[in-house]
mmCIF file of C-alpha atoms and ligand atoms in Angstrom:
data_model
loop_
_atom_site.group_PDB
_atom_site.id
_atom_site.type_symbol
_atom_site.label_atom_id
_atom_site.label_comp_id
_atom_site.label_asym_id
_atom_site.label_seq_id
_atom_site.Cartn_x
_atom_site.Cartn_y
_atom_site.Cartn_z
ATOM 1 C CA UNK J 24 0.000 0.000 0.000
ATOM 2 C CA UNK J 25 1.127 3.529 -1.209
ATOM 3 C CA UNK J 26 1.296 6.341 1.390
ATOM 4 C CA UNK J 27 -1.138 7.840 -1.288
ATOM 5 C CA UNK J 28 -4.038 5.236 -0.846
ATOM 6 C CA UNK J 29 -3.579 4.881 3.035
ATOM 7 C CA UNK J 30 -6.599 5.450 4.961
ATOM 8 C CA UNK J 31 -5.439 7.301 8.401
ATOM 9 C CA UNK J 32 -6.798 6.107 11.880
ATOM 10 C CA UNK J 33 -5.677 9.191 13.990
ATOM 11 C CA UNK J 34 -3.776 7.391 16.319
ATOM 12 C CA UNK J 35 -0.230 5.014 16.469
ATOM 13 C CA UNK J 36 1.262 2.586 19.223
ATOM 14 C CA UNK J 37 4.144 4.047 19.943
ATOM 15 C CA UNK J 38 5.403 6.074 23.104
ATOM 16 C CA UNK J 39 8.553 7.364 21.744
ATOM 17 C CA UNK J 40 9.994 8.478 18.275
ATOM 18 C CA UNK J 41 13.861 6.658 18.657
ATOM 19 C CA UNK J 42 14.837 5.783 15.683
ATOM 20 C CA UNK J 43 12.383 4.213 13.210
ATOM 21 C CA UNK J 44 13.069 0.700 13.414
ATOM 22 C CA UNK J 45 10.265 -0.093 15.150
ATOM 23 C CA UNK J 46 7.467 2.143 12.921
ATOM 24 C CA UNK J 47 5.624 0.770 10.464
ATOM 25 C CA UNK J 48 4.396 1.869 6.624
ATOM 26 C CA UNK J 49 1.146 2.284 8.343
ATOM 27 C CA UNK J 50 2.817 4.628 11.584
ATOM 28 C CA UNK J 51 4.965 6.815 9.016
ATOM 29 C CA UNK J 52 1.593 6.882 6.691
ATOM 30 C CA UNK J 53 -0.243 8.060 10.077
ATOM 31 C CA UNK J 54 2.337 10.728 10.169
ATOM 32 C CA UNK J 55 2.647 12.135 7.134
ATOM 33 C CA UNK J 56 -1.117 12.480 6.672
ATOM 34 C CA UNK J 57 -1.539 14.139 9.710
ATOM 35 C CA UNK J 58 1.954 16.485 9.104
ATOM 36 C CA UNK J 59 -0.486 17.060 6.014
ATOM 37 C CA UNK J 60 -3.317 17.917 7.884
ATOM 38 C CA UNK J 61 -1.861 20.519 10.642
ATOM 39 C CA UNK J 62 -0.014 22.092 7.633
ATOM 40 C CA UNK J 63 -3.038 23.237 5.915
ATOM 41 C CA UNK J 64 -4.341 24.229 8.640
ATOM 42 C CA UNK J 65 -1.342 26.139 9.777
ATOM 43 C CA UNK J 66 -1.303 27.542 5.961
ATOM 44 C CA UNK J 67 -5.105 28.601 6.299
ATOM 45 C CA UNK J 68 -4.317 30.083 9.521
ATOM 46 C CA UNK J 69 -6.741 27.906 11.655
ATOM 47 C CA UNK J 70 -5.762 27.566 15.443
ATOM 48 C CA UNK J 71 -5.289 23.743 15.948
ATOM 49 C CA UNK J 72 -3.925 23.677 19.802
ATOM 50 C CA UNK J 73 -4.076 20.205 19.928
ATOM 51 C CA UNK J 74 -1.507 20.150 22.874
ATOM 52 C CA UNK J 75 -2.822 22.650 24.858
ATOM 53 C CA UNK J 76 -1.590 22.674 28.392
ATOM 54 C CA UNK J 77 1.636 20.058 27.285
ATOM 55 C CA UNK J 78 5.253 20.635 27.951
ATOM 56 C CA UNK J 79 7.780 19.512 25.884
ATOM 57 C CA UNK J 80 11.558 20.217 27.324
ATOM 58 C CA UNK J 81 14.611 19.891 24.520
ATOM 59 C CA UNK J 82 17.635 18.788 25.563
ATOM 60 C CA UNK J 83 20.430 19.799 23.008
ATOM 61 C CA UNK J 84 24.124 18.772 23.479
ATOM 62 C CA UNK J 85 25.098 20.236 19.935
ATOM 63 C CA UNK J 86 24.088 23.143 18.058
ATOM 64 C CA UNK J 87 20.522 23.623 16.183
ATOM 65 C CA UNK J 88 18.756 25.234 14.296
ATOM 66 C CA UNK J 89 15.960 24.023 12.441
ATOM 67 C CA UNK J 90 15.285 21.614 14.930
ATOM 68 C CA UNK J 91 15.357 23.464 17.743
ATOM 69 C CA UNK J 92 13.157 26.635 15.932
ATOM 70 C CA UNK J 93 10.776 24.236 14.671
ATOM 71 C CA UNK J 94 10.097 21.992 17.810
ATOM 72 C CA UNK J 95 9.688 25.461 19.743
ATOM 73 C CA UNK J 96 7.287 27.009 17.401
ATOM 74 C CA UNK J 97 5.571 23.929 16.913
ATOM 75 C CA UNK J 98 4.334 23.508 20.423
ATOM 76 C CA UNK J 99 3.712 27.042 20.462
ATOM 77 C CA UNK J 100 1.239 26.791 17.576
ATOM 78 C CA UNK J 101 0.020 23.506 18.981
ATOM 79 C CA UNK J 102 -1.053 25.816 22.169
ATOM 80 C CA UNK J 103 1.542 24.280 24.324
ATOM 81 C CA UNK J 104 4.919 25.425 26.190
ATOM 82 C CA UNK J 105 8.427 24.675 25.532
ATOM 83 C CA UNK J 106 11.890 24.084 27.628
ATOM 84 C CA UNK J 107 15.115 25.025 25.799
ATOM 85 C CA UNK J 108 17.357 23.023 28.086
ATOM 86 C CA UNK J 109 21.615 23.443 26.671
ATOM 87 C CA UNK J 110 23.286 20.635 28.081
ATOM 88 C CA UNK J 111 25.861 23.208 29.156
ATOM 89 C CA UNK J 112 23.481 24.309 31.499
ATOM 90 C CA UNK J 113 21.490 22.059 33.012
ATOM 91 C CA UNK J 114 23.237 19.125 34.910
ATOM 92 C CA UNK J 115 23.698 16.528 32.653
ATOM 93 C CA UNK J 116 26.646 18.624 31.488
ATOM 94 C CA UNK J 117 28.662 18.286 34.408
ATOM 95 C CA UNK J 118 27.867 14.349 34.330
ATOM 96 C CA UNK J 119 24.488 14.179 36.223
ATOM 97 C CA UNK J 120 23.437 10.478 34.638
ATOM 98 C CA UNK J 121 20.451 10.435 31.861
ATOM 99 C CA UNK J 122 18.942 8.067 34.431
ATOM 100 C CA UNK J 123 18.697 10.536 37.601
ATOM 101 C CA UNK J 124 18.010 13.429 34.730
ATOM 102 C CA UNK J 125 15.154 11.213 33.408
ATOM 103 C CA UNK J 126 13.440 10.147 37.292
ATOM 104 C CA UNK J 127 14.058 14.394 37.907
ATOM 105 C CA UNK J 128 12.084 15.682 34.564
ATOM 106 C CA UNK J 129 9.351 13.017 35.382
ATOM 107 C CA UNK J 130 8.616 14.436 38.537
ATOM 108 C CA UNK J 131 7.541 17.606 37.223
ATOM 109 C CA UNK J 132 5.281 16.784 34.351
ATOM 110 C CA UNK J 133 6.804 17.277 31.553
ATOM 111 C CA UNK J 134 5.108 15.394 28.715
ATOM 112 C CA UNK J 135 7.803 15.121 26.188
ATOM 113 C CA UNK J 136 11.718 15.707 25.908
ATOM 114 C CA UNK J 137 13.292 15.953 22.371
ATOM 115 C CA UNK J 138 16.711 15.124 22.777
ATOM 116 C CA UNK J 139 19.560 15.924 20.435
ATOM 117 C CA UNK J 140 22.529 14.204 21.434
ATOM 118 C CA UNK J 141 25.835 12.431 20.782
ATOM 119 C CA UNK J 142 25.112 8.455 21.678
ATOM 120 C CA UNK J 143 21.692 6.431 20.707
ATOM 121 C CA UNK J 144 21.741 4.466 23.900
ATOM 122 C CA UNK J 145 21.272 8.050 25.624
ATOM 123 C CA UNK J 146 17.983 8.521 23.714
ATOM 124 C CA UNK J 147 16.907 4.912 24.912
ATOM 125 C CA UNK J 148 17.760 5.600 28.260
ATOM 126 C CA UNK J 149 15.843 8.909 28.828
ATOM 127 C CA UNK J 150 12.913 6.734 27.015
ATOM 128 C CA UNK J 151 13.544 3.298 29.652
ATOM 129 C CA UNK J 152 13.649 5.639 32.767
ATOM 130 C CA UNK J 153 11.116 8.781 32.000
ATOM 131 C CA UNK J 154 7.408 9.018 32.317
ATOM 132 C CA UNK J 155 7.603 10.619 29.663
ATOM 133 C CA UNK J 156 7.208 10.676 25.813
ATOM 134 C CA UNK J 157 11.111 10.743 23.890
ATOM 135 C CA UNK J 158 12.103 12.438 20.146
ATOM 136 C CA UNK J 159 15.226 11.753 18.621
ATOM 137 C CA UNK J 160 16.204 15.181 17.473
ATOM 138 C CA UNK J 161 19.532 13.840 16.378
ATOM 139 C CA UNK J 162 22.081 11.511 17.215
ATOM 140 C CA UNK J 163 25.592 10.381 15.602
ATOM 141 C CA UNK J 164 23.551 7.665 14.321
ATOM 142 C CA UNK J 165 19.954 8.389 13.486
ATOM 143 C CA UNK J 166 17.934 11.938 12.445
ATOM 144 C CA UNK J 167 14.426 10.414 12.357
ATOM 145 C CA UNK J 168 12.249 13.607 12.362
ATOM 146 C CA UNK J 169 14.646 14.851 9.566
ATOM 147 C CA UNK J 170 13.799 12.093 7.309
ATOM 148 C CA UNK J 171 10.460 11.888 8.085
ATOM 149 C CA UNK J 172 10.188 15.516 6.828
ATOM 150 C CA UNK J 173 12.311 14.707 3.866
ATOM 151 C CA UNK J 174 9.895 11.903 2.873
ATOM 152 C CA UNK J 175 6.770 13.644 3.698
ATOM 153 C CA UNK J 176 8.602 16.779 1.266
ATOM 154 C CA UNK J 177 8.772 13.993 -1.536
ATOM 155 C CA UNK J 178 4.897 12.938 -1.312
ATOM 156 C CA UNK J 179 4.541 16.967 -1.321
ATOM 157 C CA UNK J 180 6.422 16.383 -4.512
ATOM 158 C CA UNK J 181 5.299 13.513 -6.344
ATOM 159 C CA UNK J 182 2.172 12.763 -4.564
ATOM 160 C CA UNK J 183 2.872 9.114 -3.968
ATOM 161 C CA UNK J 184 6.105 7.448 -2.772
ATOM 162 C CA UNK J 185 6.060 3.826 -4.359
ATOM 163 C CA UNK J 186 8.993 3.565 -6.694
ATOM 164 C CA UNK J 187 10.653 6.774 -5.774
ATOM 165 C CA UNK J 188 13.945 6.487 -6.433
ATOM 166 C CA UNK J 189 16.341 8.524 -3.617
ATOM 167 C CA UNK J 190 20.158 8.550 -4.116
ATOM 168 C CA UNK J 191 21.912 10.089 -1.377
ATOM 169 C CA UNK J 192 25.744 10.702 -1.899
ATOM 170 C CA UNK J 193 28.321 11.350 0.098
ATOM 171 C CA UNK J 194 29.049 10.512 4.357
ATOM 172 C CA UNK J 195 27.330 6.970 5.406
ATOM 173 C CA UNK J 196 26.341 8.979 8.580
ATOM 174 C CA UNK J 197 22.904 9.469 10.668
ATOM 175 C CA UNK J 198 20.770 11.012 7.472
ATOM 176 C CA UNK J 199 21.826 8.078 5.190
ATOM 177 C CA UNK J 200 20.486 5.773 7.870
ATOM 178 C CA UNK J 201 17.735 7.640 8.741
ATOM 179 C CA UNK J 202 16.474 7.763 5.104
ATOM 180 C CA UNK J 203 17.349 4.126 4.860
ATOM 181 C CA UNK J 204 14.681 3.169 7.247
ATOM 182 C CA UNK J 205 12.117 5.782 5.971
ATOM 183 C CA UNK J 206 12.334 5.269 2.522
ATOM 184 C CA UNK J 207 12.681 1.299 2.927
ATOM 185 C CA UNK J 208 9.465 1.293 5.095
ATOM 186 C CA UNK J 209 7.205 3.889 2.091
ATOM 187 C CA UNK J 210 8.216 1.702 -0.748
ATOM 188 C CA UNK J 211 10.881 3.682 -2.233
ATOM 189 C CA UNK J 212 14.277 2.821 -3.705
ATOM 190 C CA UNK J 213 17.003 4.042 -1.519
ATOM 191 C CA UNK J 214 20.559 3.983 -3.116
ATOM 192 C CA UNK J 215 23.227 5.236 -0.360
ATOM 193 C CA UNK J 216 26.467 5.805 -2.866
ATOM 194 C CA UNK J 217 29.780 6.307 -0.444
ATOM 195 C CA UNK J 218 33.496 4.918 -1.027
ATOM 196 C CA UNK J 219 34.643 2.012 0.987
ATOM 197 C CA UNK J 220 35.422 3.592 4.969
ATOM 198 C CA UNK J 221 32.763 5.326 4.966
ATOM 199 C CA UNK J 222 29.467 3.318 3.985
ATOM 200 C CA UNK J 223 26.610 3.386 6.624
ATOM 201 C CA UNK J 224 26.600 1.046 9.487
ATOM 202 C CA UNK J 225 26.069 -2.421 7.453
ATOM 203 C CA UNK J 226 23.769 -3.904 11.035
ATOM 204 C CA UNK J 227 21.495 -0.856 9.939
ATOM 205 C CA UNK J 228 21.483 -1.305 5.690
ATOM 206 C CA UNK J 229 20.718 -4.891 7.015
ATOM 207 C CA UNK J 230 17.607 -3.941 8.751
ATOM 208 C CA UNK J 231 16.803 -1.332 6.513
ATOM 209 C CA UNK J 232 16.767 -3.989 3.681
ATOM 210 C CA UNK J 233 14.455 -6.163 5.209
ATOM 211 C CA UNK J 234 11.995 -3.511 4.712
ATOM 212 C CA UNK J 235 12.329 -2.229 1.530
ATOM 213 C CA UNK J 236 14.785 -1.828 -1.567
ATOM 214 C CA UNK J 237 17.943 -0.011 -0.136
ATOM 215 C CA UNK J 238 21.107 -0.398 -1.725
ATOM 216 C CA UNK J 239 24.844 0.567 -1.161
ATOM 217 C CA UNK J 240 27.137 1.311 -3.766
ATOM 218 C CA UNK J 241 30.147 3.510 -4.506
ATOM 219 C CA UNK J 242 29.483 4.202 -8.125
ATOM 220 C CA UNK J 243 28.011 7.847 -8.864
ATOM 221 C CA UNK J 244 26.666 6.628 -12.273
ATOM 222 C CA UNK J 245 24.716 3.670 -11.260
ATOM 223 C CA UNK J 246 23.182 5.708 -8.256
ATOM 224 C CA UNK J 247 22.075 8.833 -9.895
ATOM 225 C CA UNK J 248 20.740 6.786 -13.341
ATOM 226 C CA UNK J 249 16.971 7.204 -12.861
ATOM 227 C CA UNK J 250 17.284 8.835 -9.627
ATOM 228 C CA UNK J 251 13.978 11.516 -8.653
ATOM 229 C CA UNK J 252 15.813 12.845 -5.921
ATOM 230 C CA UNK J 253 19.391 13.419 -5.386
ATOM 231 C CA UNK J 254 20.530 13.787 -1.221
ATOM 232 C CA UNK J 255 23.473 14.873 0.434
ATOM 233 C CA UNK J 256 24.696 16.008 3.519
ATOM 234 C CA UNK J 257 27.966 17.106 5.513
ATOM 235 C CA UNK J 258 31.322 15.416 5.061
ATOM 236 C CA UNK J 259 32.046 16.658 8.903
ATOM 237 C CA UNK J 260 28.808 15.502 11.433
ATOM 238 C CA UNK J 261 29.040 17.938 14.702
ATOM 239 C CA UNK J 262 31.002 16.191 16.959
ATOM 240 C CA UNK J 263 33.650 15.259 13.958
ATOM 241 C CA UNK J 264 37.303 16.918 13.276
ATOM 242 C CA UNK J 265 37.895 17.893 10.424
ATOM 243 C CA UNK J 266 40.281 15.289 8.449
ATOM 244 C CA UNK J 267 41.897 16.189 4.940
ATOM 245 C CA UNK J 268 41.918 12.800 4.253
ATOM 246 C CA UNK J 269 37.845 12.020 4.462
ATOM 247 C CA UNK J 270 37.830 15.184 2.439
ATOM 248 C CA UNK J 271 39.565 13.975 -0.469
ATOM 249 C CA UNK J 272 37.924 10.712 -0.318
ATOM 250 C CA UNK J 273 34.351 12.283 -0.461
ATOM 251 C CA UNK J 274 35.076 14.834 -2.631
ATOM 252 C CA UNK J 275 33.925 12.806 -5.765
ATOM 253 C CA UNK J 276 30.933 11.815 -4.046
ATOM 254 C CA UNK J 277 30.188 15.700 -4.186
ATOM 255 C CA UNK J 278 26.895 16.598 -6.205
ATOM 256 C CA UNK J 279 27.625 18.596 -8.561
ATOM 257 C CA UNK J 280 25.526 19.656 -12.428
ATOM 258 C CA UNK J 281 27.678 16.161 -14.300
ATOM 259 C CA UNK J 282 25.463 14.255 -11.388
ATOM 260 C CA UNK J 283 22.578 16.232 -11.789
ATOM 261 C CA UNK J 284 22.600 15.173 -15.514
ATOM 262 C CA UNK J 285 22.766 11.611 -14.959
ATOM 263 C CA UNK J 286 19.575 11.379 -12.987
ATOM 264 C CA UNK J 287 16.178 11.974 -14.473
ATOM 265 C CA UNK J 288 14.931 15.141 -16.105
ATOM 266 C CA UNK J 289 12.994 16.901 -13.124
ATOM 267 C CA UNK J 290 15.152 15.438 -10.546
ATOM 268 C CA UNK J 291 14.957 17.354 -6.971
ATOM 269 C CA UNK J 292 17.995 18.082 -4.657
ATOM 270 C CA UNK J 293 18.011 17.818 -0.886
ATOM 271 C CA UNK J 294 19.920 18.410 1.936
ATOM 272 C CA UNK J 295 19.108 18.457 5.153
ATOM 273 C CA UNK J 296 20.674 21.644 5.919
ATOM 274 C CA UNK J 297 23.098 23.320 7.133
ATOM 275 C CA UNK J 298 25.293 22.501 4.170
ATOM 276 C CA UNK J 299 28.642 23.621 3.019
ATOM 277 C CA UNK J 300 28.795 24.867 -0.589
ATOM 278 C CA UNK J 301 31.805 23.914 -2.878
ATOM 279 C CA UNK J 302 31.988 20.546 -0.469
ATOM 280 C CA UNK J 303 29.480 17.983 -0.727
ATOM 281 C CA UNK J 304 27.434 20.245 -2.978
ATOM 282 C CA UNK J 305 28.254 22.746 -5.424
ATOM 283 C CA UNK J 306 26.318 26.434 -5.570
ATOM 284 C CA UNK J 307 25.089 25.897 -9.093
ATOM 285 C CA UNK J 308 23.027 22.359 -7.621
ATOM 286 C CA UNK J 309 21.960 23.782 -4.300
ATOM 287 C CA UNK J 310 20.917 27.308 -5.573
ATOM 288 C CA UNK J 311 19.340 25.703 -9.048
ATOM 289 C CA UNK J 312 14.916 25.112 -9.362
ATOM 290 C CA UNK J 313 15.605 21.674 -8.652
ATOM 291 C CA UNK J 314 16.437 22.615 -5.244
ATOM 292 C CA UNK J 315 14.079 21.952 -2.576
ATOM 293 C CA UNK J 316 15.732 22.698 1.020
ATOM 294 C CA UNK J 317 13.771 25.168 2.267
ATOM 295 C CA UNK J 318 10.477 22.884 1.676
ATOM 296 C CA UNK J 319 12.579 20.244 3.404
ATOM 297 C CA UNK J 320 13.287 22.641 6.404
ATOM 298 C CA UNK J 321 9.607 24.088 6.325
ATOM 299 C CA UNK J 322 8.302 20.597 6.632
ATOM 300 C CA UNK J 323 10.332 19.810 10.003
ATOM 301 C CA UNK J 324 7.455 21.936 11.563
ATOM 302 C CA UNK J 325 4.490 20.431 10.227
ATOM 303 C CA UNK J 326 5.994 16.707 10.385
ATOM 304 C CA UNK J 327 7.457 17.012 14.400
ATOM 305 C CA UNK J 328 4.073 19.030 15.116
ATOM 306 C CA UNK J 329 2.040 15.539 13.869
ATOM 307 C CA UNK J 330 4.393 12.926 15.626
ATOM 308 C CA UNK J 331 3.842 15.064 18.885
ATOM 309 C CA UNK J 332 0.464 14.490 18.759
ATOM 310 C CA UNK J 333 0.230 11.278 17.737
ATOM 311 C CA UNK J 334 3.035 10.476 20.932
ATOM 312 C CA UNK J 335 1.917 12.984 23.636
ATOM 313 C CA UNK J 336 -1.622 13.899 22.558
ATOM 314 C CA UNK J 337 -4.933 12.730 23.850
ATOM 315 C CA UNK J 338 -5.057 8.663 23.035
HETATM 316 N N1 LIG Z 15 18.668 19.657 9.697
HETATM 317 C C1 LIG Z 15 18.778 19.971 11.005
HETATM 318 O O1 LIG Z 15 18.517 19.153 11.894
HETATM 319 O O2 LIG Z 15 19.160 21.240 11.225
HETATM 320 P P1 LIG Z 15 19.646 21.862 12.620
HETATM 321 O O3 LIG Z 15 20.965 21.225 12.946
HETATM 322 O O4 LIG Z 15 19.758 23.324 12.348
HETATM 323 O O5 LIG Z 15 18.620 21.552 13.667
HETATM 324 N N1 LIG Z 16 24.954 14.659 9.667
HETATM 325 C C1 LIG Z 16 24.749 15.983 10.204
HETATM 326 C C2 LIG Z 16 23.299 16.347 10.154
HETATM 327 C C3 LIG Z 16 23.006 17.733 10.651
HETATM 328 C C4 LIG Z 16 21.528 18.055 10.623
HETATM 329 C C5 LIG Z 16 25.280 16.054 11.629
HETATM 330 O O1 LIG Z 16 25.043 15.110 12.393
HETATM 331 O O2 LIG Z 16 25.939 17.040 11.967
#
């Protein structure tokens, strides 16, 4: 079943938002319909406070954004309150445990914490010891609500995912797997083209492949041919030094216009943002009408806005 031809329920069986290996078609389909939903609304300018009187507090250990603009104003316009909690200065940055930081935020009500962080296992953690509802905002190995966007920017797009071919170049890093497990679990073709070193996690590709069509490859030619959307990202994740050699490596992993021309006529670029011109991406790709990274980064609001709901609204 196509995202397209899904017929919503309103609701999912989930708690948390992790990292996508336990959703299914029919939980992203739940999302993106309602991300669909609140965004008209939002467009038409019709209050929708379905969170009214909720608190969500976002813990961020590296440097934001998008996600941190989007989750704020996203409560807000949900008619609920927000906690921008810097790990450099609350405890947990002078090495108060997630577990005592966890039993603490539960005792005070708090609904939901988005947490952007270095390690997965802290994200499972907050989730195993809070009373509370937990969002990935980022980790060094998954960006769920940044693919879920991405996806839900391609039905936006195309109007159906099934067969969507997504080639995403470059670092084998959170976003590739991210988009593995998205695009695996909406019926698209995911091809994640990266030299040898730096491929994405092969126990993730593994479970991403048992959903859906993902490949791994490192030839640019055989993973733009066809392609409808062409995605890149960093070749430095926060949290990363900078290393000449990884440069050189990735540098012909860069998308640039001889990519651009391999894939199909009206192909789209993406990137989740922020990006470094002249690196992973030239100017003439990122700045060109197939661009689409501000719809990308528009759609974090309306995408987080419905997986609040569906995880901390009324069940
Ligand atoms: N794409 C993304 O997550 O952006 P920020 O780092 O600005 O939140
Ligand atoms: N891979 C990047 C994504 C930023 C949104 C990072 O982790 O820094």
């Amino acid at each position: 079943m196509d995202v397209s031809s899904y017929k919503p329920k309103g609701r999912i069986e989930h708690r948390h938002l992790l990292n996508l290996l336990d959703y299914s078609s029919a939980d992203i389909y739940e999302i993106l319909h309602l991300a669909g939903n609140l965004k008209s609304a939002f467009l038409r300018g019709k209050k929708h406070e379905l969170l009214k009187g909720k608190t969500l507090a976002m813990i961020f250990s590296k440097s934001s954004t998008r996600t941190r603009v989007s989750f704020e104003m996203g409560m807000h316009q949900l008619g609920g309150h927000s906690l921008f909690l810097s790990s450099n200065d609350i405890q947990l940055g002078r090495g108060e445990t997630i577990h005592d930081t966890a039993c603490v935020l539960s005792r005070y009500g708090i609904d939901g914490v988005m947490i952007r962080t270095f390690k997965q296992s802290d994200v499972e953690e907050l989730a195993k010891y809070g009373s509370f509802s937990v969002i990935n905002g980022l980790t060094d190995d998954f960006h769920p609500c940044q693919a879920l966007a991405d996806i839900f920017t391609l039905y936006e797009t195309y109007g159906h995912l099934n067969g969507v071919k997504l080639a995403y170049f470059g670092d084998g890093n959170n976003m590739a797997h991210s988009l593995m497990l998205a695009g695996a679990k909406t019926g698209m073709e995911i091809c994640i083209c990266s030299p040898k070193g730096f491929q994405p996690n092969p126990e993730i590709t593994a479970a991403a492949q048992q959903f859906g069509n993902v490949t791994v490859t490192d030839n640019v030619e055989q993973a733009a041919t066809g392609a409808d959307a062409l995605y890149t990202d960093v070749f430095f994740s926060m949290g990363q030094a900078k290393d000449p050699a990884k440069e050189k490596t990735l540098m012909p992993y860069q998308v640039n216009a001889d990519v651009l021309n391999m894939a199909k006529k009206d192909v789209v670029f993406m990137h989740c943002l922020p990006a470094h011109r002249g690196e992973e991406v030239t100017e003439d790709v990122i700045d060109s009408t197939h661009s689409i990274i501000f719809q990308e980064a528009e759609n974090r609001l309306h995408v987080q806005k419905a997986v609040m709901c569906l995880l901390m609204g009324k069940k």
